[in-house]
Amino acid sequence: MGKTQILKILSVAGAFLVGFWIPLRLIGYIPDPHMEVVFDLLISAVAGINVYLHFSKPEKNVRQLNSWISVGLICDLICLLPLSLVAFVFLKTTVSGLLLFNLLAARHVRHIKGILDNFGHLQPITYRLVPIFVMIPLLLHMIACAWIYLGSGTAGPDPDKVFEYVKALYWAFTTLTTVGYGDISAKTIPQMLFTCGVQVTGVGVFGFILSNMASLMARRDAAREHHMDNLDKVESFMRTHRIPMDTRSKVRSYYHYMWQHKKGYRDHSALEDLPKKIQSELFFHINKPVLEQVPFLKGASHDLVEDLMNELEVRVCVPGEKVFRIGDDGDAMYFIYKGSVDILANDGHLIAHIKEGSFFGEMALLRGGQRIAAAQTTQFCDLHVLKKASFEKVCQKYPEFLQHVRSVVQERAA
C-alpha cells in the first residue's frame, strides 16, 4: 500500500469523524472547549491531507490556474484554518458557529468507493455494501442531530441525552425509510419543513438501497439466469423441431449436470479475459493432483507442467459415450476431472475401471498408432484432453524432457 492510498484512507476516516462529531458538538453534547480545539486541529490535519491529494493529481497543469482552483479546494482551505483554536486563544471560548465551516470536510466520505478500488482481493459484493453501511449511518446521525437541534418535535427535549439521541435516531430512521409511525411528529414550522426534506431525501435513499440490493441479488444469481436462459432456448428449439421425449430427457440431464457442477458455464469461458499467466496458475491448481500421477511427468519442471496445462482442452461426456474406439488414431490422452470411464476390450470385456483423478490413453502421446482398446464413460464426465500435437509442441521447448520421454517409450517397448 503506497503513501497516497494511506492518505486517502486517513482522509475518509477523518471525514467520517467530522461528520459524526461536529453535529454532536453543535447540539451541545460535548461542551469541553479543550476537546473542541483538539478535534479542530485534527480536522485541519485532515484538510491538509485533502489539499495535498488535490495538488498531487497528475492531471494538474501548473500553467493553467483554472485546473488548480475548484470549489472543493476552497472548502478544504477553509477547513485547514484552526478556527476553534483562534477563537479560544483570542476570545477565551469557542464559537459553535465556526464548526459549520469544518463540516465541509465530511463530504470526503464519498471517496470510500475510490479507496475500495485499490483493494483488488475484495469480492464484488463488498464494493457495493461497504459504502452503504458507511454513508447511510452517517446520514441518519446527521438527521437525528438536526432533529434534536430543532427541538425533537412532539417528543421534546430530554434531560437524558443518550435517550434523547436514540429517540431522534429512531425518528430519523422511520422518516427516512417510510413516512414515520406518527408517535413522534413535527409541531413547529421549521420542524415541518425539515420533515418534508427528510422524506424527500428518503425517497432517493430508499431507491438507492433498493436498486443496489436488487442488483446484488441479480448478480448473485447471474449464473443461474445464464443457465435458465440457455435451457429456455434449447426447450424452444426442441419443441419447434418435435424432438423425441427420450432425447429431450438426455438434453435436460446434460444441462442439469452442467448446472450442478459448473454453474451453467462450459469449459473455462469465464476465465478467457484473464492474462495467460493467471490462467496457468488456476489450471495448475486444478490439474496438479492428476498430472503428478503421470509417470513420464515425474520430475518435470514447473514451467513445463504449466505449458502443458495451457494446452489442455475440456470435454464433457454423457453417460455411455465412447471417448474413443478400437482402431481410432491415438492422438490424445485424457485426465478424468469428474466421473469414471471403463476401458473395454474388443469383445466388450472390462479391462479397467478408471475413476476420478486418474488418466488413460497416455501411450498415444508416447508411441502413437491406433487404439487397441475402447474407452466408454459410465456417467457424466469432465475430461481434460491433451492432444498429441500440443504435447509435442511443448516438448520441443524442453529438449531434456523430450529425451526423457523417448527413454520411457524405449523402456515400455522392451
CSV table of C-alpha atoms in Angstrom, one decimal:
chain,number,residue,atom,x,y,z
A,1,MET,CA,0.0,0.0,0.0
A,2,GLY,CA,1.5,3.3,-1.1
A,3,LYS,CA,1.6,6.7,0.6
A,4,THR,CA,-1.2,8.1,-1.5
A,5,GLN,CA,-3.5,5.2,-0.6
A,6,ILE,CA,-2.8,5.6,3.1
A,7,LEU,CA,-3.5,9.3,2.9
A,8,LYS,CA,-6.8,8.6,1.1
A,9,ILE,CA,-7.8,6.2,3.9
A,10,LEU,CA,-6.9,8.9,6.5
A,11,SER,CA,-9.0,11.4,4.5
A,12,VAL,CA,-12.1,9.2,4.5
A,13,ALA,CA,-11.6,8.2,8.2
A,14,GLY,CA,-11.3,11.9,9.1
A,15,ALA,CA,-14.3,12.8,7.0
A,16,PHE,CA,-16.4,10.2,8.9
A,17,LEU,CA,-15.1,11.5,12.2
A,18,VAL,CA,-16.0,15.1,11.3
A,19,GLY,CA,-19.5,14.0,10.1
A,20,PHE,CA,-20.1,12.2,13.4
A,21,TRP,CA,-18.5,14.7,15.9
A,22,ILE,CA,-19.5,18.1,14.7
A,23,PRO,CA,-23.3,17.5,14.7
A,24,LEU,CA,-23.0,16.3,18.3
A,25,ARG,CA,-21.0,19.4,19.2
A,26,LEU,CA,-23.5,21.7,17.5
A,27,ILE,CA,-26.3,20.4,19.7
A,28,GLY,CA,-24.1,20.8,22.9
A,29,TYR,CA,-23.3,17.2,23.6
A,30,ILE,CA,-19.5,17.9,24.0
A,31,PRO,CA,-19.1,21.2,25.9
A,32,ASP,CA,-15.4,20.9,26.8
A,33,PRO,CA,-13.6,23.6,24.8
A,34,HIS,CA,-10.2,21.8,25.0
A,35,MET,CA,-11.6,18.8,23.3
A,36,GLU,CA,-13.1,21.0,20.7
A,37,VAL,CA,-9.7,22.5,20.0
A,38,VAL,CA,-8.1,19.1,19.7
A,39,PHE,CA,-10.8,18.0,17.2
A,40,ASP,CA,-10.3,21.2,15.3
A,41,LEU,CA,-6.6,20.5,14.9
A,42,LEU,CA,-7.4,17.0,13.7
A,43,ILE,CA,-9.8,18.5,11.2
A,44,SER,CA,-7.1,20.9,10.0
A,45,ALA,CA,-4.7,17.9,9.6
A,46,VAL,CA,-7.3,16.0,7.5
A,47,ALA,CA,-7.9,19.1,5.4
A,48,GLY,CA,-4.1,19.4,4.9
A,49,ILE,CA,-4.2,15.8,3.6
A,50,ASN,CA,-7.0,16.7,1.2
A,51,VAL,CA,-5.2,19.7,-0.1
A,52,TYR,CA,-2.0,17.6,-0.6
A,53,LEU,CA,-4.0,15.0,-2.5
A,54,HIS,CA,-5.7,17.7,-4.6
A,55,PHE,CA,-2.3,19.1,-5.8
A,56,SER,CA,-0.7,15.7,-6.2
A,57,LYS,CA,-3.1,14.7,-9.0
A,58,PRO,CA,-1.0,14.1,-12.2
A,59,GLU,CA,-3.6,15.8,-14.5
A,60,LYS,CA,-3.0,19.2,-12.8
A,61,ASN,CA,-1.2,21.7,-15.1
A,62,VAL,CA,0.9,24.3,-13.3
A,63,ARG,CA,0.5,26.6,-16.3
A,64,GLN,CA,-3.3,26.7,-16.1
A,65,LEU,CA,-4.6,28.2,-12.9
A,66,ASN,CA,-8.2,27.0,-13.6
A,67,SER,CA,-7.0,23.4,-13.4
A,68,TRP,CA,-5.9,24.0,-9.8
A,69,ILE,CA,-8.8,26.1,-8.4
A,70,SER,CA,-12.0,24.3,-7.5
A,71,VAL,CA,-14.9,24.6,-5.0
A,72,GLY,CA,-13.6,21.5,-3.3
A,73,LEU,CA,-10.1,23.1,-2.8
A,74,ILE,CA,-11.7,26.3,-1.4
A,75,CYS,CA,-13.7,24.1,1.1
A,76,ASP,CA,-10.5,22.3,2.1
A,77,LEU,CA,-8.6,25.5,2.6
A,78,ILE,CA,-11.4,26.8,4.9
A,79,CYS,CA,-11.2,23.6,6.9
A,80,LEU,CA,-7.4,23.9,7.1
A,81,LEU,CA,-7.8,27.0,9.2
A,82,PRO,CA,-7.9,26.2,13.0
A,83,LEU,CA,-10.8,28.4,13.7
A,84,SER,CA,-11.7,27.0,17.1
A,85,LEU,CA,-8.1,27.4,18.2
A,86,VAL,CA,-8.0,31.0,17.1
A,87,ALA,CA,-11.3,31.7,18.9
A,88,PHE,CA,-10.2,30.0,22.1
A,89,VAL,CA,-6.9,31.9,22.2
A,90,PHE,CA,-8.3,35.4,21.5
A,91,LEU,CA,-11.9,35.1,22.9
A,92,LYS,CA,-11.1,32.5,25.7
A,93,THR,CA,-14.0,30.4,24.4
A,94,THR,CA,-15.2,28.6,21.3
A,95,VAL,CA,-17.8,29.6,18.8
A,96,SER,CA,-20.0,26.8,17.7
A,97,GLY,CA,-21.0,28.5,14.5
A,98,LEU,CA,-17.4,28.2,13.3
A,99,LEU,CA,-17.9,24.4,13.3
A,100,LEU,CA,-20.2,24.7,10.3
A,101,PHE,CA,-17.2,25.5,8.2
A,102,ASN,CA,-15.4,22.4,9.4
A,103,LEU,CA,-18.4,20.3,8.5
A,104,LEU,CA,-17.4,20.8,4.8
A,105,ALA,CA,-14.7,18.2,5.3
A,106,ALA,CA,-17.3,15.5,5.8
A,107,ARG,CA,-18.0,15.4,2.1
A,108,HIS,CA,-14.8,13.3,1.5
A,109,VAL,CA,-16.6,10.3,3.0
A,110,ARG,CA,-18.0,9.6,-0.5
A,111,HIS,CA,-14.5,8.8,-1.7
A,112,ILE,CA,-14.6,5.4,0.0
A,113,LYS,CA,-15.5,3.8,-3.3
A,114,GLY,CA,-12.3,5.0,-4.8
A,115,ILE,CA,-10.4,3.5,-1.8
A,116,LEU,CA,-12.1,0.1,-2.3
A,117,ASP,CA,-10.9,0.1,-5.9
A,118,ASN,CA,-7.3,-0.1,-4.7
A,119,PHE,CA,-8.1,-3.5,-2.9
A,120,GLY,CA,-8.2,-6.0,-5.8
A,121,HIS,CA,-8.8,-9.0,-3.5
A,122,LEU,CA,-12.2,-7.8,-2.3
A,123,GLN,CA,-15.3,-9.6,-3.5
A,124,PRO,CA,-17.7,-7.6,-5.8
A,125,ILE,CA,-20.4,-7.6,-3.1
A,126,THR,CA,-18.1,-5.7,-0.7
A,127,TYR,CA,-17.7,-2.8,-3.2
A,128,ARG,CA,-21.5,-2.3,-3.0
A,129,LEU,CA,-22.2,-2.9,0.6
A,130,VAL,CA,-19.4,-1.1,2.4
A,131,PRO,CA,-20.3,2.4,1.0
A,132,ILE,CA,-23.9,1.8,2.0
A,133,PHE,CA,-23.0,0.8,5.6
A,134,VAL,CA,-20.7,3.8,5.9
A,135,MET,CA,-22.8,6.6,4.4
A,136,ILE,CA,-26.3,5.6,5.5
A,137,PRO,CA,-25.5,5.5,9.3
A,138,LEU,CA,-23.7,8.9,8.9
A,139,LEU,CA,-26.7,10.4,7.2
A,140,LEU,CA,-29.0,9.1,9.9
A,141,HIS,CA,-26.7,10.5,12.6
A,142,MET,CA,-26.8,14.0,11.0
A,143,ILE,CA,-30.5,14.0,10.6
A,144,ALA,CA,-31.0,12.9,14.2
A,145,CYS,CA,-28.7,15.7,15.5
A,146,ALA,CA,-30.6,18.2,13.3
A,147,TRP,CA,-33.9,17.0,14.7
A,148,ILE,CA,-32.6,17.5,18.3
A,149,TYR,CA,-31.4,21.0,17.3
A,150,LEU,CA,-34.9,21.8,16.1
A,151,GLY,CA,-36.5,20.6,19.4
A,152,SER,CA,-37.2,16.9,18.7
A,153,GLY,CA,-40.8,17.6,17.7
A,154,THR,CA,-43.6,16.2,20.0
A,155,ALA,CA,-41.0,14.2,21.9
A,156,GLY,CA,-39.4,17.4,23.2
A,157,PRO,CA,-36.0,17.7,24.9
A,158,ASP,CA,-35.0,15.1,27.4
A,159,PRO,CA,-32.5,15.5,30.3
A,160,ASP,CA,-31.2,12.1,29.5
A,161,LYS,CA,-29.0,13.0,26.4
A,162,VAL,CA,-28.5,9.4,25.4
A,163,PHE,CA,-32.2,8.6,25.4
A,164,GLU,CA,-32.9,11.9,23.6
A,165,TYR,CA,-30.4,10.9,20.9
A,166,VAL,CA,-31.8,7.4,20.5
A,167,LYS,CA,-35.3,8.8,20.1
A,168,ALA,CA,-34.1,11.2,17.4
A,169,LEU,CA,-32.3,8.4,15.7
A,170,TYR,CA,-35.4,6.3,15.7
A,171,TRP,CA,-37.4,9.2,14.2
A,172,ALA,CA,-34.7,9.8,11.5
A,173,PHE,CA,-34.8,6.1,10.6
A,174,THR,CA,-38.5,5.8,10.3
A,175,THR,CA,-38.9,9.1,8.5
A,176,LEU,CA,-36.1,8.3,6.1
A,177,THR,CA,-37.3,4.8,5.2
A,178,THR,CA,-41.0,5.4,5.4
A,179,VAL,CA,-43.4,8.2,6.3
A,180,GLY,CA,-42.9,7.6,10.1
A,181,TYR,CA,-45.2,6.0,12.6
A,182,GLY,CA,-46.8,9.2,13.9
A,183,ASP,CA,-45.6,8.7,17.5
A,184,ILE,CA,-43.1,11.5,17.0
A,185,SER,CA,-44.1,14.3,14.7
A,186,ALA,CA,-43.3,17.9,13.9
A,187,LYS,CA,-45.1,20.7,15.7
A,188,THR,CA,-43.3,23.9,14.5
A,189,ILE,CA,-42.9,25.3,11.0
A,190,PRO,CA,-39.1,24.6,10.9
A,191,GLN,CA,-39.7,21.0,12.1
A,192,MET,CA,-42.4,20.5,9.4
A,193,LEU,CA,-40.2,21.8,6.6
A,194,PHE,CA,-37.3,19.7,7.8
A,195,THR,CA,-39.5,16.6,8.0
A,196,CYS,CA,-40.6,17.2,4.4
A,197,GLY,CA,-37.0,17.5,3.3
A,198,VAL,CA,-36.1,14.3,5.1
A,199,GLN,CA,-39.0,12.4,3.5
A,200,VAL,CA,-37.9,13.7,0.0
A,201,THR,CA,-34.4,12.6,0.8
A,202,GLY,CA,-35.7,9.2,2.0
A,203,VAL,CA,-37.2,8.6,-1.5
A,204,GLY,CA,-33.8,8.8,-3.0
A,205,VAL,CA,-32.1,6.8,-0.2
A,206,PHE,CA,-34.8,4.1,-0.4
A,207,GLY,CA,-34.4,3.9,-4.2
A,208,PHE,CA,-30.6,3.8,-3.9
A,209,ILE,CA,-30.7,1.0,-1.4
A,210,LEU,CA,-33.4,-0.9,-3.2
A,211,SER,CA,-31.6,-0.7,-6.6
A,212,ASN,CA,-28.3,-1.8,-5.1
A,213,MET,CA,-29.9,-4.8,-3.2
A,214,ALA,CA,-31.8,-5.8,-6.4
A,215,SER,CA,-28.5,-5.6,-8.4
A,216,LEU,CA,-26.7,-7.7,-5.7
A,217,MET,CA,-29.4,-10.4,-5.8
A,218,ALA,CA,-29.3,-10.4,-9.6
A,219,ARG,CA,-25.5,-10.7,-9.7
A,220,ARG,CA,-25.6,-13.4,-7.1
A,221,ASP,CA,-27.8,-15.5,-9.3
A,222,ALA,CA,-26.2,-14.4,-12.6
A,223,ALA,CA,-25.0,-17.9,-13.3
A,224,ARG,CA,-28.5,-19.3,-12.7
A,225,GLU,CA,-30.0,-16.8,-15.0
A,226,HIS,CA,-27.5,-17.6,-17.7
A,227,HIS,CA,-28.2,-21.3,-17.3
A,228,MET,CA,-32.0,-20.9,-17.3
A,229,ASP,CA,-31.8,-18.6,-20.4
A,230,ASN,CA,-29.8,-21.3,-22.3
A,231,LEU,CA,-32.3,-24.0,-21.1
A,232,ASP,CA,-35.3,-22.0,-22.3
A,233,LYS,CA,-33.7,-21.6,-25.8
A,234,VAL,CA,-33.0,-25.3,-26.0
A,235,GLU,CA,-36.5,-26.2,-24.9
A,236,SER,CA,-38.0,-23.9,-27.5
A,237,PHE,CA,-35.7,-25.5,-30.2
A,238,MET,CA,-36.8,-29.0,-29.2
A,239,ARG,CA,-40.5,-28.1,-29.2
A,240,THR,CA,-40.2,-26.5,-32.6
A,241,HIS,CA,-38.4,-29.5,-34.2
A,242,ARG,CA,-40.5,-32.1,-32.3
A,243,ILE,CA,-37.6,-33.8,-30.7
A,244,PRO,CA,-38.5,-37.2,-29.1
A,245,MET,CA,-39.1,-37.2,-25.4
A,246,ASP,CA,-36.2,-39.5,-24.6
A,247,THR,CA,-33.8,-37.2,-26.4
A,248,ARG,CA,-35.2,-34.2,-24.6
A,249,SER,CA,-34.7,-36.0,-21.3
A,250,LYS,CA,-31.0,-36.5,-22.2
A,251,VAL,CA,-30.6,-32.9,-23.1
A,252,ARG,CA,-32.2,-31.8,-19.8
A,253,SER,CA,-30.0,-34.2,-17.9
A,254,TYR,CA,-26.9,-32.7,-19.6
A,255,TYR,CA,-27.9,-29.1,-18.6
A,256,HIS,CA,-28.7,-30.3,-15.1
A,257,TYR,CA,-25.2,-31.7,-14.8
A,258,MET,CA,-23.7,-28.5,-16.2
A,259,TRP,CA,-25.6,-26.5,-13.6
A,260,GLN,CA,-24.7,-28.8,-10.7
A,261,HIS,CA,-21.0,-29.0,-11.4
A,262,LYS,CA,-20.2,-25.9,-13.5
A,263,LYS,CA,-23.0,-23.5,-12.6
A,264,GLY,CA,-24.0,-23.3,-16.2
A,265,TYR,CA,-20.7,-22.4,-17.8
A,266,ARG,CA,-18.8,-24.6,-20.2
A,267,ASP,CA,-15.1,-25.0,-20.3
A,268,HIS,CA,-13.1,-22.1,-18.9
A,269,SER,CA,-15.1,-19.4,-20.8
A,270,ALA,CA,-15.4,-17.4,-17.6
A,271,LEU,CA,-11.5,-17.1,-17.4
A,272,GLU,CA,-10.9,-16.1,-21.0
A,273,ASP,CA,-10.4,-12.4,-20.1
A,274,LEU,CA,-7.6,-13.2,-17.6
A,275,PRO,CA,-3.9,-13.0,-18.5
A,276,LYS,CA,-2.3,-16.2,-19.6
A,277,LYS,CA,-0.1,-16.3,-16.5
A,278,ILE,CA,-3.0,-16.2,-14.1
A,279,GLN,CA,-4.9,-18.8,-16.2
A,280,SER,CA,-1.9,-21.0,-16.0
A,281,GLU,CA,-1.8,-20.7,-12.2
A,282,LEU,CA,-5.5,-21.6,-12.0
A,283,PHE,CA,-5.2,-24.6,-14.3
A,284,PHE,CA,-2.1,-25.7,-12.4
A,285,HIS,CA,-4.0,-25.7,-9.1
A,286,ILE,CA,-6.9,-27.6,-10.7
A,287,ASN,CA,-4.9,-30.2,-12.5
A,288,LYS,CA,-1.8,-30.6,-10.4
A,289,PRO,CA,-3.0,-33.7,-8.4
A,290,VAL,CA,-3.8,-35.6,-11.7
A,291,LEU,CA,-0.7,-34.6,-13.6
A,292,GLU,CA,1.6,-35.6,-10.7
A,293,GLN,CA,0.4,-39.2,-11.2
A,294,VAL,CA,1.6,-39.4,-14.8
A,295,PRO,CA,4.8,-41.5,-14.7
A,296,PHE,CA,6.6,-39.7,-17.5
A,297,LEU,CA,5.8,-36.3,-16.0
A,298,LYS,CA,7.5,-37.0,-12.7
A,299,GLY,CA,10.5,-34.7,-12.2
A,300,ALA,CA,9.3,-32.3,-14.9
A,301,SER,CA,9.8,-28.6,-14.3
A,302,HIS,CA,7.1,-26.3,-13.1
A,303,ASP,CA,7.3,-24.3,-16.3
A,304,LEU,CA,6.8,-27.4,-18.5
A,305,VAL,CA,3.8,-28.6,-16.5
A,306,GLU,CA,2.3,-25.1,-16.7
A,307,ASP,CA,2.8,-25.1,-20.5
A,308,LEU,CA,1.1,-28.5,-20.8
A,309,MET,CA,-1.9,-27.3,-18.7
A,310,ASN,CA,-2.3,-24.3,-21.1
A,311,GLU,CA,-2.8,-26.9,-23.9
A,312,LEU,CA,-5.5,-28.9,-22.1
A,313,GLU,CA,-9.0,-28.9,-23.6
A,314,VAL,CA,-12.1,-29.6,-21.7
A,315,ARG,CA,-14.6,-32.2,-22.9
A,316,VAL,CA,-17.9,-33.1,-21.2
A,317,CYS,CA,-19.1,-36.6,-21.9
A,318,VAL,CA,-22.6,-38.0,-21.3
A,319,PRO,CA,-23.1,-41.5,-19.7
A,320,GLY,CA,-22.3,-44.3,-22.2
A,321,GLU,CA,-20.4,-42.1,-24.6
A,322,LYS,CA,-17.5,-43.6,-26.5
A,323,VAL,CA,-14.4,-41.5,-25.7
A,324,PHE,CA,-12.5,-43.5,-28.4
A,325,ARG,CA,-13.0,-46.8,-30.2
A,326,ILE,CA,-10.7,-49.6,-31.1
A,327,GLY,CA,-8.8,-48.7,-34.2
A,328,ASP,CA,-9.0,-44.9,-33.7
A,329,ASP,CA,-5.9,-42.9,-34.1
A,330,GLY,CA,-4.1,-42.4,-30.8
A,331,ASP,CA,-3.9,-38.6,-30.9
A,332,ALA,CA,-4.6,-37.7,-27.2
A,333,MET,CA,-4.5,-38.7,-23.6
A,334,TYR,CA,-7.3,-37.9,-21.1
A,335,PHE,CA,-7.4,-36.8,-17.5
A,336,ILE,CA,-10.6,-37.5,-15.5
A,337,TYR,CA,-11.5,-34.5,-13.5
A,338,LYS,CA,-15.0,-35.8,-12.6
A,339,GLY,CA,-16.7,-39.1,-13.4
A,340,SER,CA,-15.4,-42.5,-14.4
A,341,VAL,CA,-14.5,-44.4,-17.5
A,342,ASP,CA,-14.4,-48.1,-18.5
A,343,ILE,CA,-11.6,-49.4,-20.7
A,344,LEU,CA,-13.1,-52.2,-22.8
A,345,ALA,CA,-11.6,-55.0,-25.0
A,346,ASN,CA,-12.7,-55.8,-28.5
A,347,ASP,CA,-15.3,-58.3,-27.1
A,348,GLY,CA,-16.7,-55.8,-24.6
A,349,HIS,CA,-14.8,-57.4,-21.7
A,350,LEU,CA,-13.9,-54.9,-19.0
A,351,ILE,CA,-10.1,-54.3,-18.8
A,352,ALA,CA,-10.1,-51.5,-16.3
A,353,HIS,CA,-12.4,-49.1,-14.4
A,354,ILE,CA,-10.8,-45.7,-14.2
A,355,LYS,CA,-12.1,-43.2,-11.6
A,356,GLU,CA,-11.9,-39.5,-10.9
A,357,GLY,CA,-8.4,-38.2,-10.5
A,358,SER,CA,-6.8,-40.8,-12.9
A,359,PHE,CA,-5.8,-40.7,-16.5
A,360,PHE,CA,-5.8,-43.0,-19.6
A,361,GLY,CA,-4.6,-43.1,-23.2
A,362,GLU,CA,-1.1,-41.9,-22.3
A,363,MET,CA,0.6,-44.3,-24.7
A,364,ALA,CA,-0.9,-42.3,-27.6
A,365,LEU,CA,1.4,-39.4,-26.7
A,366,LEU,CA,4.5,-41.7,-26.4
A,367,ARG,CA,4.1,-44.1,-29.4
A,368,GLY,CA,1.1,-43.0,-31.4
A,369,GLY,CA,-0.5,-45.7,-33.5
A,370,GLN,CA,-4.1,-47.0,-33.3
A,371,ARG,CA,-6.1,-47.7,-30.2
A,372,ILE,CA,-6.1,-51.3,-29.1
A,373,ALA,CA,-9.0,-50.8,-26.5
A,374,ALA,CA,-12.1,-48.7,-26.3
A,375,ALA,CA,-13.0,-46.1,-23.6
A,376,GLN,CA,-16.6,-45.6,-22.5
A,377,THR,CA,-18.0,-43.3,-19.8
A,378,THR,CA,-20.2,-44.7,-17.1
A,379,GLN,CA,-21.6,-41.4,-16.0
A,380,PHE,CA,-21.3,-37.7,-16.8
A,381,CYS,CA,-17.6,-37.0,-17.1
A,382,ASP,CA,-15.4,-33.9,-17.2
A,383,LEU,CA,-12.3,-34.9,-19.2
A,384,HIS,CA,-9.2,-32.8,-19.7
A,385,VAL,CA,-7.7,-33.7,-23.1
A,386,LEU,CA,-4.1,-33.3,-24.0
A,387,LYS,CA,-3.6,-33.6,-27.8
A,388,LYS,CA,-0.5,-35.3,-29.2
A,389,ALA,CA,0.3,-32.3,-31.4
A,390,SER,CA,0.1,-30.0,-28.4
A,391,PHE,CA,2.3,-32.3,-26.3
A,392,GLU,CA,4.9,-32.5,-29.0
A,393,LYS,CA,4.9,-28.7,-29.4
A,394,VAL,CA,5.6,-28.2,-25.7
A,395,CYS,CA,8.3,-30.9,-25.7
A,396,GLN,CA,10.2,-29.1,-28.4
A,397,LYS,CA,10.7,-26.3,-25.9
A,398,TYR,CA,12.3,-28.6,-23.4
A,399,PRO,CA,14.9,-30.9,-25.2
A,400,GLU,CA,15.9,-32.7,-21.9
A,401,PHE,CA,12.3,-33.7,-21.2
A,402,LEU,CA,11.9,-34.8,-24.8
A,403,GLN,CA,14.8,-37.1,-24.3
A,404,HIS,CA,13.3,-38.4,-21.1
A,405,VAL,CA,10.0,-39.2,-22.9
A,406,ARG,CA,11.9,-41.1,-25.6
A,407,SER,CA,13.7,-43.2,-22.9
A,408,VAL,CA,10.3,-44.0,-21.3
A,409,VAL,CA,9.0,-45.2,-24.7
A,410,GLN,CA,12.0,-47.4,-25.2
A,411,GLU,CA,11.6,-48.9,-21.7
A,412,ARG,CA,7.9,-49.7,-22.3
A,413,ALA,CA,8.6,-51.2,-25.7
A,414,ALA,CA,11.2,-53.5,-24.2
